Short mmCIF file of N, CA and C in Angstrom, two decimals:
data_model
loop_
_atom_site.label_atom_id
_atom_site.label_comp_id
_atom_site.label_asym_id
_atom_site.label_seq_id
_atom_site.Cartn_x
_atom_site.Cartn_y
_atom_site.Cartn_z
N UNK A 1 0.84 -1.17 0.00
CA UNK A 1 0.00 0.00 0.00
C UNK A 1 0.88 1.24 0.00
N UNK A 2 0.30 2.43 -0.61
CA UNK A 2 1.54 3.53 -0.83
C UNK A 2 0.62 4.30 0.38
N UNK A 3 1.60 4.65 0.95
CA UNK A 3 1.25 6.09 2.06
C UNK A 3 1.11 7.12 1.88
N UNK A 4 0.49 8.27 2.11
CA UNK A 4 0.38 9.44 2.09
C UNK A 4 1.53 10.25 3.07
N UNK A 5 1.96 11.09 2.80
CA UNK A 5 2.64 11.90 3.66
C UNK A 5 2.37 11.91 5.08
N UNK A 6 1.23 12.56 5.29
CA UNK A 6 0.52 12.36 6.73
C UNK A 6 0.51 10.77 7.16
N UNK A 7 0.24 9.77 6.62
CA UNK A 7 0.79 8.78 7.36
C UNK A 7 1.55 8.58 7.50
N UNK A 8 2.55 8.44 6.60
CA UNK A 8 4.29 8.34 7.02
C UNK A 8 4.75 8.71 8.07
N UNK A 9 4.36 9.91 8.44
CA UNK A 9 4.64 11.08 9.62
C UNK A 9 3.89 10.98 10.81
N UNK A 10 2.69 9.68 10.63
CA UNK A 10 1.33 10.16 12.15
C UNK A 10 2.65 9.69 13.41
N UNK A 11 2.55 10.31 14.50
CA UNK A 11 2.91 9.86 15.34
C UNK A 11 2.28 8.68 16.56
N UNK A 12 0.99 9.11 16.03
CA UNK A 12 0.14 7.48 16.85
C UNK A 12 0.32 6.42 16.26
N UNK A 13 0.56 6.26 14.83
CA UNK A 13 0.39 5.01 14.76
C UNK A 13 1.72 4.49 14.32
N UNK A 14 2.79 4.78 14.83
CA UNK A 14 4.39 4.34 14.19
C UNK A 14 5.37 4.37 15.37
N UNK A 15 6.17 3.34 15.89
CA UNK A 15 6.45 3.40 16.72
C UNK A 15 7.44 4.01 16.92
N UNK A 16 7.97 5.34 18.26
CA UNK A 16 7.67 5.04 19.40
C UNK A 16 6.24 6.00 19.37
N UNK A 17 4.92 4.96 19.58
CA UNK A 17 3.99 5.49 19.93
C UNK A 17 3.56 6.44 20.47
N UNK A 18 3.27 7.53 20.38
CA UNK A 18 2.74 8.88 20.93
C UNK A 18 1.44 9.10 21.87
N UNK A 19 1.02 9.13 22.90
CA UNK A 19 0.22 9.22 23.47
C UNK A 19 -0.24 10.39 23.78
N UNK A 20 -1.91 10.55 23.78
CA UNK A 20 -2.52 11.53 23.61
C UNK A 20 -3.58 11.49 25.00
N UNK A 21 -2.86 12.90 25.79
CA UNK A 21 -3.40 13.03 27.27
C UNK A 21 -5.00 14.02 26.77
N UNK A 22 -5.87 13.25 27.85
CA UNK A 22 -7.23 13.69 27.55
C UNK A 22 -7.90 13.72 29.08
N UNK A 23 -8.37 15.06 29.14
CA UNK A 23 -8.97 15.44 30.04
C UNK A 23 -7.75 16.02 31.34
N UNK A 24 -7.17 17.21 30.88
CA UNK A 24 -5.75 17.66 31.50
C UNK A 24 -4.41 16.42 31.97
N UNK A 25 -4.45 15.52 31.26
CA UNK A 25 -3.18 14.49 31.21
C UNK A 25 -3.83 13.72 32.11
N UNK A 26 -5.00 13.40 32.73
CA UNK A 26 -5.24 12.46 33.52
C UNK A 26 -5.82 11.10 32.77
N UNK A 27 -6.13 11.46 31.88
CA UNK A 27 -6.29 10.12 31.06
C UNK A 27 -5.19 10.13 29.93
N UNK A 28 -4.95 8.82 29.59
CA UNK A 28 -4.02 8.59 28.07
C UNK A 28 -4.79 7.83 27.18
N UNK A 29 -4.74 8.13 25.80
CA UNK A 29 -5.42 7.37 24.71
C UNK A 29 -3.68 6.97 24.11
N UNK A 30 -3.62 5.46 23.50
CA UNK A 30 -2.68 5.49 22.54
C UNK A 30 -2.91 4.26 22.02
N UNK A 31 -1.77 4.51 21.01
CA UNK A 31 -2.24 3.03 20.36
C UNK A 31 -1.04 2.04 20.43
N UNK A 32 -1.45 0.69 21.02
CA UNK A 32 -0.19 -0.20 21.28
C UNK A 32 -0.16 -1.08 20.13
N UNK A 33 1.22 -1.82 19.61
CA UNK A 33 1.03 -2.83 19.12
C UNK A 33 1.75 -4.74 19.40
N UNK A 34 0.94 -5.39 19.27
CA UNK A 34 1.21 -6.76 19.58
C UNK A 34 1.81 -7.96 19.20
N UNK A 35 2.40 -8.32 18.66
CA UNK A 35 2.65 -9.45 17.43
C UNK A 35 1.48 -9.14 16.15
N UNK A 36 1.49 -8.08 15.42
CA UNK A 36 0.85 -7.64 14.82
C UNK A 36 -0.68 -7.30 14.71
N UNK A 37 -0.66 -7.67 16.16
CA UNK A 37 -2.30 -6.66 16.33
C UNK A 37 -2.23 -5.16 17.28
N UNK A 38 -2.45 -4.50 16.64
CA UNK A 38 -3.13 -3.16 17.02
C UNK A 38 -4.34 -2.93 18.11
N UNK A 39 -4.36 -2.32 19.56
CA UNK A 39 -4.94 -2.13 19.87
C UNK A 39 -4.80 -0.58 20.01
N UNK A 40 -6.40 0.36 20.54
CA UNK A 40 -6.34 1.72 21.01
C UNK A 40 -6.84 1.57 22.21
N UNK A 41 -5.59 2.04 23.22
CA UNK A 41 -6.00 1.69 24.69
C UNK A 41 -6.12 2.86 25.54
N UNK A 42 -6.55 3.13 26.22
CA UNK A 42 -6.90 3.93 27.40
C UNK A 42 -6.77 3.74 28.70
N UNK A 43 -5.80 4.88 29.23
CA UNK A 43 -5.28 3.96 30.56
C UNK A 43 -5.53 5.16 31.39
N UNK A 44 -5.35 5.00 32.92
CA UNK A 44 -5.16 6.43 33.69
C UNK A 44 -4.07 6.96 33.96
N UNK A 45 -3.70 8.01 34.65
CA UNK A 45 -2.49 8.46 34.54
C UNK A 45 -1.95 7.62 35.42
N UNK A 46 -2.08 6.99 36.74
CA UNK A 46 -1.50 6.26 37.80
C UNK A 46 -1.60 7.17 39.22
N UNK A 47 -2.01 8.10 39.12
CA UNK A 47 -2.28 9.02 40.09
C UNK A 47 -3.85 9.03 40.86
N UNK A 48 -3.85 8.20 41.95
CA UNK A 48 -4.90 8.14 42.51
C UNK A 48 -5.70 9.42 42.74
N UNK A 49 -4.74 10.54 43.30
CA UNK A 49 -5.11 11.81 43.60
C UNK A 49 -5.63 12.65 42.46
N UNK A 50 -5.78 12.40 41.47
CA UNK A 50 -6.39 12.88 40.20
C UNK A 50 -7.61 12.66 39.93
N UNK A 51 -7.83 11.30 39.69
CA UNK A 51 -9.33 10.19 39.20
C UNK A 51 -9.65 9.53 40.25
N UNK A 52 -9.09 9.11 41.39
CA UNK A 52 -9.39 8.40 41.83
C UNK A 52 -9.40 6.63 41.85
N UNK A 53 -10.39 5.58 41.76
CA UNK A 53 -10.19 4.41 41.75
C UNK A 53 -9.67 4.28 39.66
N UNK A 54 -10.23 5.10 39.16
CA UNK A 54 -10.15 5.21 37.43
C UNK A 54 -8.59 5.34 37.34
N UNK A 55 -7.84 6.39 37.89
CA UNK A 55 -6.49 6.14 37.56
C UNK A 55 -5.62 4.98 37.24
N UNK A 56 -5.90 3.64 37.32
CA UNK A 56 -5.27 2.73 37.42
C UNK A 56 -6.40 1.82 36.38
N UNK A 57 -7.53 2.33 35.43
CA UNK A 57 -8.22 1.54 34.27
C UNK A 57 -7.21 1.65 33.48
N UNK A 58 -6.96 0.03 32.89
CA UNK A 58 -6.27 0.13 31.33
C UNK A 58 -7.57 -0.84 30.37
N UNK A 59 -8.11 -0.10 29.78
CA UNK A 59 -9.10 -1.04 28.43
C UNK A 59 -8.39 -0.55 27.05
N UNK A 60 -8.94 -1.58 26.10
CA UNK A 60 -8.62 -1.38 24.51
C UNK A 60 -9.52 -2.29 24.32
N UNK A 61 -9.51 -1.74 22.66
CA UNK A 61 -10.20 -2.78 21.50
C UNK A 61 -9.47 -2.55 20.23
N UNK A 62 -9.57 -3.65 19.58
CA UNK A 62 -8.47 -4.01 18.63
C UNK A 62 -9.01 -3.06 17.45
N UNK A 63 -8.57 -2.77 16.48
CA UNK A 63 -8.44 -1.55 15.60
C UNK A 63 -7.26 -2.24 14.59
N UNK A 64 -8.22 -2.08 13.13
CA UNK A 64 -7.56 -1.95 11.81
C UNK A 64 -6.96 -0.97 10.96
N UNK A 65 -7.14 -0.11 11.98
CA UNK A 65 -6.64 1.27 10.91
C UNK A 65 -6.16 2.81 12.21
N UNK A 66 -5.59 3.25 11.52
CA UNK A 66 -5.26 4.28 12.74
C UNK A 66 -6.37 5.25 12.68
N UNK A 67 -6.66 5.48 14.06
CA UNK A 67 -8.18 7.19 14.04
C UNK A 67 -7.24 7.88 13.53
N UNK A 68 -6.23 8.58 13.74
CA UNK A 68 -5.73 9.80 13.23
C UNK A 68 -5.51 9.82 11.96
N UNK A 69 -4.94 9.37 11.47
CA UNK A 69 -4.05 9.31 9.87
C UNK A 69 -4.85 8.56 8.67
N UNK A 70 -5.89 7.21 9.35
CA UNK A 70 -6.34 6.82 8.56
C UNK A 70 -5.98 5.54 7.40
N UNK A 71 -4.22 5.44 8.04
CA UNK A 71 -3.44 4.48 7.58
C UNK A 71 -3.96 3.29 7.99
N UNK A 72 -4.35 1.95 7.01
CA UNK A 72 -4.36 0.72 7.54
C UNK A 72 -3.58 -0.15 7.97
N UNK A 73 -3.90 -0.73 9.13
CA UNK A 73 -2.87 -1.14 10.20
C UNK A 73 -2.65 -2.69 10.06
N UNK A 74 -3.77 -3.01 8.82
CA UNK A 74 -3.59 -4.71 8.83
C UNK A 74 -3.32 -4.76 7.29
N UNK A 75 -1.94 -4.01 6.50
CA UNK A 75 -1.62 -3.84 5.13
C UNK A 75 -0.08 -3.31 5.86
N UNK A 76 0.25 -3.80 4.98
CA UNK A 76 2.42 -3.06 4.41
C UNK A 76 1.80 -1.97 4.24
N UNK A 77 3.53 -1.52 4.44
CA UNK A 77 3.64 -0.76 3.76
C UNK A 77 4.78 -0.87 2.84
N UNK A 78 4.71 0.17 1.54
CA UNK A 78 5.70 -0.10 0.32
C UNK A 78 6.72 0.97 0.65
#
């Protein structure tokens, strides 16, 4: 698959992964990857004194393509 510029360049979806703080850095969105699966996970910052019992949630769901860039995550690249 040929890339676009903006994908070449996303920083979420190329590793070292970039994480994106939401809701004044107390939450993190990013995207991990696995033996070639992709998840977008959401974790807390680790700071009880922030969120509370939530600081310490990590969830994901697996994802074929990056939200930002739009690049597909289950294709090469050329």
């Amino acid at each position: 698959m040929k890339l676009t510029e903006k994908q070449k360049n996303c920083p979420y979806c190329h590793d070292p992964f970039q994480s994106i703080p939401l809701f004044r850095g107390e939450i993190l969105l990013q995207i991990e990857e696995d033996g070639g699966e992709y998840r977008l996970m959401i974790e807390g910052n680790g700071d009880p004194e922030d969120i509370g019992f939530l600081s310490y949630v990590v969830d994901g769901q697996v994802i074929n393509g990056c939200p930002f860039c739009k690049r597909p995550l289950d294709e090469e690249e050329e």
